[in-house]
PDB file of C-alpha atoms in Angstrom:
ATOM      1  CA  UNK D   4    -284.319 -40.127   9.069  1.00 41.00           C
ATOM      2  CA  UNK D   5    -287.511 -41.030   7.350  1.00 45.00           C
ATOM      3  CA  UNK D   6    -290.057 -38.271   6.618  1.00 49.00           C
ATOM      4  CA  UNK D   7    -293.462 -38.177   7.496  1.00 42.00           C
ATOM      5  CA  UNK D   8    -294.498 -37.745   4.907  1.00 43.00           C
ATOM      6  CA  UNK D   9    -293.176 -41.284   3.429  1.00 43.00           C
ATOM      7  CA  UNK D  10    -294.393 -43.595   5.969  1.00 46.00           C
ATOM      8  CA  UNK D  11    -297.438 -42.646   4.442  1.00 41.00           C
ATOM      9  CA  UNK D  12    -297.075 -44.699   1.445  1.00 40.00           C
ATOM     10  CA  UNK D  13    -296.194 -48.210   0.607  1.00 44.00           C
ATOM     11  CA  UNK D  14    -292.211 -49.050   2.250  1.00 47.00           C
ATOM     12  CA  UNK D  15    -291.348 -49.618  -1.827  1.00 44.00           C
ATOM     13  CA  UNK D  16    -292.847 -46.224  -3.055  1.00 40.00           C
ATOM     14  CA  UNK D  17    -290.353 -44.069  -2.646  1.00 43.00           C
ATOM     15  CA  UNK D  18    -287.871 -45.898  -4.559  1.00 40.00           C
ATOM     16  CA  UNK D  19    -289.638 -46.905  -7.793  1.00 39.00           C
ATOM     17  CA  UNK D  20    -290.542 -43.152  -7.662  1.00 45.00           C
ATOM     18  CA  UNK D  21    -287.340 -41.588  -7.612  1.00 47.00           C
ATOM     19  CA  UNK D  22    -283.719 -42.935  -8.364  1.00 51.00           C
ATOM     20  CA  UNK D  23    -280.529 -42.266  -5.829  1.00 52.00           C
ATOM     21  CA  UNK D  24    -279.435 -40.124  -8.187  1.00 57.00           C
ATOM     22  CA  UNK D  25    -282.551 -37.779  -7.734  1.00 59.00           C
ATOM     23  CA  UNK D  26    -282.714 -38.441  -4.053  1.00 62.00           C
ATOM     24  CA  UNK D  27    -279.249 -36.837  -4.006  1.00 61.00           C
ATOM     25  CA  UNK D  28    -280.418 -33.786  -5.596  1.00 61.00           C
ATOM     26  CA  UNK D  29    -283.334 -33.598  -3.203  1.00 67.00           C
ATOM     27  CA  UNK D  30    -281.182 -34.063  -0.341  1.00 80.00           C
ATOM     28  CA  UNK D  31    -278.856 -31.096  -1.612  1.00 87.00           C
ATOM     29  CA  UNK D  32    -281.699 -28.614  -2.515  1.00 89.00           C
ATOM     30  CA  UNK D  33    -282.834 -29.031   1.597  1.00 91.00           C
ATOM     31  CA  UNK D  34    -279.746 -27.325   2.669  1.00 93.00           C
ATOM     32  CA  UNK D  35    -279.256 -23.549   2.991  1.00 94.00           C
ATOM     33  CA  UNK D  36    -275.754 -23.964   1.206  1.00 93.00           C
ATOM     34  CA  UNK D  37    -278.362 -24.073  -1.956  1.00 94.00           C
ATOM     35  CA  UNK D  38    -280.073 -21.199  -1.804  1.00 96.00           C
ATOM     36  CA  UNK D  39    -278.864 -17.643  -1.974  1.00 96.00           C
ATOM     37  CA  UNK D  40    -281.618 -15.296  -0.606  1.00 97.00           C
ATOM     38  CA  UNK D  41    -283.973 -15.731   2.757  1.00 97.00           C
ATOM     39  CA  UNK D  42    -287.372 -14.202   3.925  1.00 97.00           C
ATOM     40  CA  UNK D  43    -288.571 -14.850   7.561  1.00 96.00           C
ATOM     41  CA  UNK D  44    -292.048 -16.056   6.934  1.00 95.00           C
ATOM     42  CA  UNK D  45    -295.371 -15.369   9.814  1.00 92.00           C
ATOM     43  CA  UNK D  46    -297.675 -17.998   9.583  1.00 93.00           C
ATOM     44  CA  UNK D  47    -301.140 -17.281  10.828  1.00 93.00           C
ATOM     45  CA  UNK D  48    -303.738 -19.066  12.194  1.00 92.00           C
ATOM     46  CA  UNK D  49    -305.844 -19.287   9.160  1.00 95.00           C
ATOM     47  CA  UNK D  50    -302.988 -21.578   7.324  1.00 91.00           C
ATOM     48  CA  UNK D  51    -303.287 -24.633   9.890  1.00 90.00           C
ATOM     49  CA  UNK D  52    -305.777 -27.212   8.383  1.00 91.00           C
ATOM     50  CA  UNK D  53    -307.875 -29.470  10.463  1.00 88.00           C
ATOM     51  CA  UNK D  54    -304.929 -31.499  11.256  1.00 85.00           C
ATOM     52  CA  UNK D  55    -302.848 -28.913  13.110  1.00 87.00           C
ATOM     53  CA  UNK D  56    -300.818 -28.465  10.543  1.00 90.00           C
ATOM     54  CA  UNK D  57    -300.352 -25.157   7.359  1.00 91.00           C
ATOM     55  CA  UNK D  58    -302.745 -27.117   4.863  1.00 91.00           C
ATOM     56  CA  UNK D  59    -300.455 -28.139   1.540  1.00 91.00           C
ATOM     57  CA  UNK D  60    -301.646 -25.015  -0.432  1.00 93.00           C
ATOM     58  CA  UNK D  61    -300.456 -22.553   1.508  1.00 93.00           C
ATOM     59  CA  UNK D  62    -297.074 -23.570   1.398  1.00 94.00           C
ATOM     60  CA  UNK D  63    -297.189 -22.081  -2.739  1.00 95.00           C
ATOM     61  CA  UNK D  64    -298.239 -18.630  -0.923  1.00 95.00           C
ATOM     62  CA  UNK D  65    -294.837 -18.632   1.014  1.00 96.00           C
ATOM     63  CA  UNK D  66    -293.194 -19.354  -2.193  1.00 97.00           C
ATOM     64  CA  UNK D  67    -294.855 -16.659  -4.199  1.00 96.00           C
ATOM     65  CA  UNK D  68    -294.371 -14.135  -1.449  1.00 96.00           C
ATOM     66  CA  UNK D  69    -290.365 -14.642  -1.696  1.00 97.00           C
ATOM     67  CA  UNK D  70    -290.416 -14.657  -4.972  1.00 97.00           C
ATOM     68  CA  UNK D  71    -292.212 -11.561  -5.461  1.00 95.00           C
ATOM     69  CA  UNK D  72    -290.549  -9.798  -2.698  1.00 96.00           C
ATOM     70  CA  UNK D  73    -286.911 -10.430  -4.223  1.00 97.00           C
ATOM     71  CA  UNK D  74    -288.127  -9.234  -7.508  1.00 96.00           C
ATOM     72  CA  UNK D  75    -289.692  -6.038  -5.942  1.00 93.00           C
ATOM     73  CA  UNK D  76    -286.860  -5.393  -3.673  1.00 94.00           C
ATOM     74  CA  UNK D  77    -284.037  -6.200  -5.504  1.00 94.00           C
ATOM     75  CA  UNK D  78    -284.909  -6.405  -9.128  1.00 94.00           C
ATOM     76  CA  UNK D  79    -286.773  -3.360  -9.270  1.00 89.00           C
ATOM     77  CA  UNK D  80    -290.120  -5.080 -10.269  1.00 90.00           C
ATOM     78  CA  UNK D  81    -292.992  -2.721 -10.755  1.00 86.00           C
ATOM     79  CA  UNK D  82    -296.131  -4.010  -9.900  1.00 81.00           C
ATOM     80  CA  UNK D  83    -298.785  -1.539 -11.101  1.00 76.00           C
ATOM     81  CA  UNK D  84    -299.857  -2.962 -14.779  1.00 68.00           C
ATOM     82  CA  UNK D  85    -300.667   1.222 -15.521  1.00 70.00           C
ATOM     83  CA  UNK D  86    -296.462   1.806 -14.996  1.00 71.00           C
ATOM     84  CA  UNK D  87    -295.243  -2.075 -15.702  1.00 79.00           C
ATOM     85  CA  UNK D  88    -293.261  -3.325 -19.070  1.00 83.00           C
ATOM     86  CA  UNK D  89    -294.117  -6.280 -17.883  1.00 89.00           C
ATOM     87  CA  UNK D  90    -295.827  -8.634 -15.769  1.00 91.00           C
ATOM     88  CA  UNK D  91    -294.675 -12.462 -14.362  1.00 91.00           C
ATOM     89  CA  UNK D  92    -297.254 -15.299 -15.439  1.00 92.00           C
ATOM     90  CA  UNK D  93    -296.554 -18.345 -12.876  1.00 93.00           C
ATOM     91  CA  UNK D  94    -296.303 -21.169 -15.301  1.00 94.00           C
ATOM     92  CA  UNK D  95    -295.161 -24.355 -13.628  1.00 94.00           C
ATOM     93  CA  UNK D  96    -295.308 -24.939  -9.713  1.00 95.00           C
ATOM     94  CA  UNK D  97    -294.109 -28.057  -7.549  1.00 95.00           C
ATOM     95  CA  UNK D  98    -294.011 -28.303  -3.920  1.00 95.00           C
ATOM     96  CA  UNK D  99    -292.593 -31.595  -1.999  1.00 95.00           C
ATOM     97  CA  UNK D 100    -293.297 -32.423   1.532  1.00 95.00           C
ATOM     98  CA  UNK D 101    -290.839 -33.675   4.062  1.00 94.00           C
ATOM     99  CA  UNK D 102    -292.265 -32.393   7.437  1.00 94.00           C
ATOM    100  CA  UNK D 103    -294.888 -30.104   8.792  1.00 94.00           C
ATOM    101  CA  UNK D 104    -295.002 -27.059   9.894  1.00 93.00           C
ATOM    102  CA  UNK D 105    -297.774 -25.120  12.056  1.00 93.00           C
ATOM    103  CA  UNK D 106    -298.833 -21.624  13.224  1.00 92.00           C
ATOM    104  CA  UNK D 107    -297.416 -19.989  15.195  1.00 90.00           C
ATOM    105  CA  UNK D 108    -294.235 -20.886  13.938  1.00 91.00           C
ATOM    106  CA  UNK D 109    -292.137 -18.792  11.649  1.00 92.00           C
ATOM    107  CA  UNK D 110    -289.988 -20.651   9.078  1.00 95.00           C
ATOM    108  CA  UNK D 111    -288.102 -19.292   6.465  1.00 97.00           C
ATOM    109  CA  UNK D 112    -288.404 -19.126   3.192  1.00 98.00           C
ATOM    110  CA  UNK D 113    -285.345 -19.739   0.657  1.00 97.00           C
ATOM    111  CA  UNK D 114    -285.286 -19.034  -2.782  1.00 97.00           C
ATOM    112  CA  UNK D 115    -282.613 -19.445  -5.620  1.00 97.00           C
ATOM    113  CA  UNK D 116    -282.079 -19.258  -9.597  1.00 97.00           C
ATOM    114  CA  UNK D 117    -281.633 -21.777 -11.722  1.00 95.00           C
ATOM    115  CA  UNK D 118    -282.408 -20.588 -15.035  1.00 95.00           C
ATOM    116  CA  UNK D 119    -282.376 -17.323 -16.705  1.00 96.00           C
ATOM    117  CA  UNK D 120    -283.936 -17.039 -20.395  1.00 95.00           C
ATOM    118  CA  UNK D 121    -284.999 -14.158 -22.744  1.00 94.00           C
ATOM    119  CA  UNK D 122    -288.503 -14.256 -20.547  1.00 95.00           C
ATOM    120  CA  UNK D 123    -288.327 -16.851 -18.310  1.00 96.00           C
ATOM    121  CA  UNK D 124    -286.842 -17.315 -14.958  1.00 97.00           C
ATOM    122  CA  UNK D 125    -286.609 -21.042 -13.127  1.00 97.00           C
ATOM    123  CA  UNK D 126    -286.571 -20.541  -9.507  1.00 97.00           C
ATOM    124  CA  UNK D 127    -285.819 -23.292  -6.468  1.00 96.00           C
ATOM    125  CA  UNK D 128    -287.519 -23.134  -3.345  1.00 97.00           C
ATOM    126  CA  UNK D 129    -287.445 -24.117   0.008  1.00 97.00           C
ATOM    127  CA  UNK D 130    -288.937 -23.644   3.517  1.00 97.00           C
ATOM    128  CA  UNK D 131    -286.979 -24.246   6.908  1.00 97.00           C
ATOM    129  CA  UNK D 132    -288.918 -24.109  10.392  1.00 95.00           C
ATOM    130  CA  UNK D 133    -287.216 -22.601  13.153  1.00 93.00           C
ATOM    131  CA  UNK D 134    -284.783 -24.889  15.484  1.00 91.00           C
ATOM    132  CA  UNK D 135    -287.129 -26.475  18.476  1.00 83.00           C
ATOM    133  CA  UNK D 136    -286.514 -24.239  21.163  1.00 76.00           C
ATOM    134  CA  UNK D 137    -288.159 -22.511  23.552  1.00 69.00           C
ATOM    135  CA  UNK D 138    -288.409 -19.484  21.859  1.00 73.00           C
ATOM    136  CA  UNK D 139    -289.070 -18.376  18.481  1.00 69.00           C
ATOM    137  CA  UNK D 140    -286.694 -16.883  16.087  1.00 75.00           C
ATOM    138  CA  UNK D 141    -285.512 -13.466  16.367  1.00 82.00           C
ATOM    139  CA  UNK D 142    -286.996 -11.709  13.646  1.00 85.00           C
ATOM    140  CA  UNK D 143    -287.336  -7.882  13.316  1.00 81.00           C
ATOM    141  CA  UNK D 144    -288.361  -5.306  10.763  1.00 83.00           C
ATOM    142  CA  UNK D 145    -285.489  -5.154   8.702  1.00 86.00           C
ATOM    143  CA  UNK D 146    -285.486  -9.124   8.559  1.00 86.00           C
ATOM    144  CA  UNK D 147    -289.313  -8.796   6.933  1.00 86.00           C
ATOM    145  CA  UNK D 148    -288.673  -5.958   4.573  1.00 84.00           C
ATOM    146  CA  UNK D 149    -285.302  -6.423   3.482  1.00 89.00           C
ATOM    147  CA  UNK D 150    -284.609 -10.238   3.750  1.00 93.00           C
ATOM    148  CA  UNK D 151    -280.850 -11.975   4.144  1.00 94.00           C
ATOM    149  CA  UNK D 152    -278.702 -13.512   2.096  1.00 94.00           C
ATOM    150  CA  UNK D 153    -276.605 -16.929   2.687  1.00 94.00           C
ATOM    151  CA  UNK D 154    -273.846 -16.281   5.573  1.00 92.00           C
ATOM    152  CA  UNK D 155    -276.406 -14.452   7.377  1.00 93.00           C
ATOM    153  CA  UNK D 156    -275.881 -15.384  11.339  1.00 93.00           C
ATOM    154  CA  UNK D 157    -279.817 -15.246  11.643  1.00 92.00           C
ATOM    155  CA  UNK D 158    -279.963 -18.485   9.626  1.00 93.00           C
ATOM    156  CA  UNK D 159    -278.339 -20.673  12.660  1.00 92.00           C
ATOM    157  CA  UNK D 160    -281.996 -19.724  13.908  1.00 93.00           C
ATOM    158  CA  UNK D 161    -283.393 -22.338  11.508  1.00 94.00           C
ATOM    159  CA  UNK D 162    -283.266 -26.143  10.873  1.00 94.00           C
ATOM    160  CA  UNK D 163    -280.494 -27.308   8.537  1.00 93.00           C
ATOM    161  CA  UNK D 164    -282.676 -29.443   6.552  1.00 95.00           C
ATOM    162  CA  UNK D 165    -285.805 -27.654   4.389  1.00 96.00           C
ATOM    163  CA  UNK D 166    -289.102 -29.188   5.615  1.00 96.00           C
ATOM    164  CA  UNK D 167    -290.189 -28.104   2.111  1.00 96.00           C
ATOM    165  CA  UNK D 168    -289.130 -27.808  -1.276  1.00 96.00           C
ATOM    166  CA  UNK D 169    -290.351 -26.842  -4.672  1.00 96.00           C
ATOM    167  CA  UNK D 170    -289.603 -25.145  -7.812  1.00 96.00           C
ATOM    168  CA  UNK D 171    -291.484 -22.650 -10.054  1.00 96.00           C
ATOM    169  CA  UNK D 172    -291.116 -21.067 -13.840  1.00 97.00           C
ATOM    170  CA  UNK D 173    -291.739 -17.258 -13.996  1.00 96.00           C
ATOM    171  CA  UNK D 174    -293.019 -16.018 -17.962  1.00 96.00           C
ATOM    172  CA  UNK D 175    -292.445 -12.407 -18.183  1.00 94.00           C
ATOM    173  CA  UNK D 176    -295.014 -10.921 -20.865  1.00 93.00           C
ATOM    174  CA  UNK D 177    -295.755  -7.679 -22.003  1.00 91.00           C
ATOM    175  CA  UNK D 178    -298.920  -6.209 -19.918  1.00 88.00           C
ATOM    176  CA  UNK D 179    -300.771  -4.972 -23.244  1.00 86.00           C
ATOM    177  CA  UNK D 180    -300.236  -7.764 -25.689  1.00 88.00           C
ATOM    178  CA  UNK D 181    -299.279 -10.830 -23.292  1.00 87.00           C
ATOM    179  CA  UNK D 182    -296.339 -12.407 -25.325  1.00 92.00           C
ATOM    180  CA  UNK D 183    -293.001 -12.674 -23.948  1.00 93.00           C
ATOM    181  CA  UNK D 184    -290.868  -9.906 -22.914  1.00 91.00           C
ATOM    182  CA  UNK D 185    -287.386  -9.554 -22.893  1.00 92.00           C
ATOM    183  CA  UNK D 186    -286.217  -9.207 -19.101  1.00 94.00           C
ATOM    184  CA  UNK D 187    -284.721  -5.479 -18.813  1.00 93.00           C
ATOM    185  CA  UNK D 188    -280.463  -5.768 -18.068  1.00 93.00           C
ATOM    186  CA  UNK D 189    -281.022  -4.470 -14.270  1.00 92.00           C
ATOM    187  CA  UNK D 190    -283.593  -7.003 -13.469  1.00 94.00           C
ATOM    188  CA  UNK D 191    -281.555  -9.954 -15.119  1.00 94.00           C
ATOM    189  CA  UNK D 192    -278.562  -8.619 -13.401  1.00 94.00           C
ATOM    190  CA  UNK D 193    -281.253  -9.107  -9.733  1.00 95.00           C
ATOM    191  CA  UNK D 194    -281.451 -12.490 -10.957  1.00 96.00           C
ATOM    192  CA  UNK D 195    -277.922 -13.472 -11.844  1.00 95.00           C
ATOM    193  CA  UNK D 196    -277.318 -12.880  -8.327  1.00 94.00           C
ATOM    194  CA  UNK D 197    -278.845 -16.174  -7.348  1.00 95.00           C
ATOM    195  CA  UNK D 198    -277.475 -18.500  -9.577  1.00 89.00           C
ATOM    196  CA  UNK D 199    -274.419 -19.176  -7.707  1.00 61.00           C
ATOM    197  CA  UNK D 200    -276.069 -21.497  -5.124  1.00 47.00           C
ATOM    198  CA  UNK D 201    -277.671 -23.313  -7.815  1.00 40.00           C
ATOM    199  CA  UNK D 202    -274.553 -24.766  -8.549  1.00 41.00           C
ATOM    200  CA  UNK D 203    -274.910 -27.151  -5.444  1.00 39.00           C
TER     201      UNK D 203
END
């Protein structure tokens, strides 16, 4: 099925932009068989443009709010700069748009690891809105605080293909002198996790 986002542009865009090759990859990283951890995201009113739809930018929110929470929760990320080795610079972000998504819905957000360096981490992304029924997924506390991980029976909740995909490049630095840090064993270790899915 064609996106909405490409009957936007000439019917010869797409492929003098990107090669089958590519478009395979693409295709892959929109399935949750790519991605390792999930975080139920709320939308809220304030994200819907004029158009009815959560305006492009947002979208990078979602991203750095899974990102941030997996870190915190399971990589033991401190966040206070006074107690902090180290702090993430955002270096690189890329977002691509296959179908909207509006408030109230409540997509989730998936997030995996494709790179691990001395300071850097390369993450994939991805956003899947909820299946169209009647009602809206089945989220609860634990869900929000503590996320899910792929297998989860909650993800049967949510379209198979990723309205939205993206990647980003984390630069951990040292909070006092900014140059790179060396990412402590237990946080790689966090990290490592992921990597599995980013086989696919």
């Amino acid at each position: 099925m064609t996106s909405w986002v490409s009957r936007l542009f000439p019917r010869n865009a797409c492929t003098l932009a990107t090669s089958s090759k590519n478009q395979g990859h693409e295709d892959c990283h929109r399935q949750h068989k790519a991605y390792g951890y999930f975080l139920p995201i709320q939308t809220r009113w304030q994200d819907n443009d004029q158009y009815g739809h959560v305006n492009n930018v947002v979208y990078y929110s979602y991203f750095d709010t899974i990102i941030n929470h997996y870190l915190i929760r399971y990589c033991g990320l401190k966040t206070s700069l006074l107690t902090s080795p180290m702090v993430g610079f955002m270096v690189t972000n890329q977002c691509t748009y296959h179908s909207p998504i509006g408030f109230p819905q409540i997509p989730v957000a998936a997030l995996a690891v494709e790179k691990v360096g001395h300071s850097s981490v390369h993450y994939r992304l991805a956003l899947f809105p909820p299946k169209h029924t009647e009602e809206l997924p089945s989220v609860d506390d634990r869900d929000l605080c503590d996320g899910f991980f792929f297998g989860h029976p909650k993800l049967a909740q949510f379209d198979a293909l990723a309205c939205t995909t993206g990647s980003s490049v984390h630069v951990f630095v040292n909070p006092t002198t900014s140059k790179p840090a060396g990412l402590p064993e237990n946080f790689r270790r966090g990290l490592l996790k992921l990597m599995s899915p980013a086989s696919v």
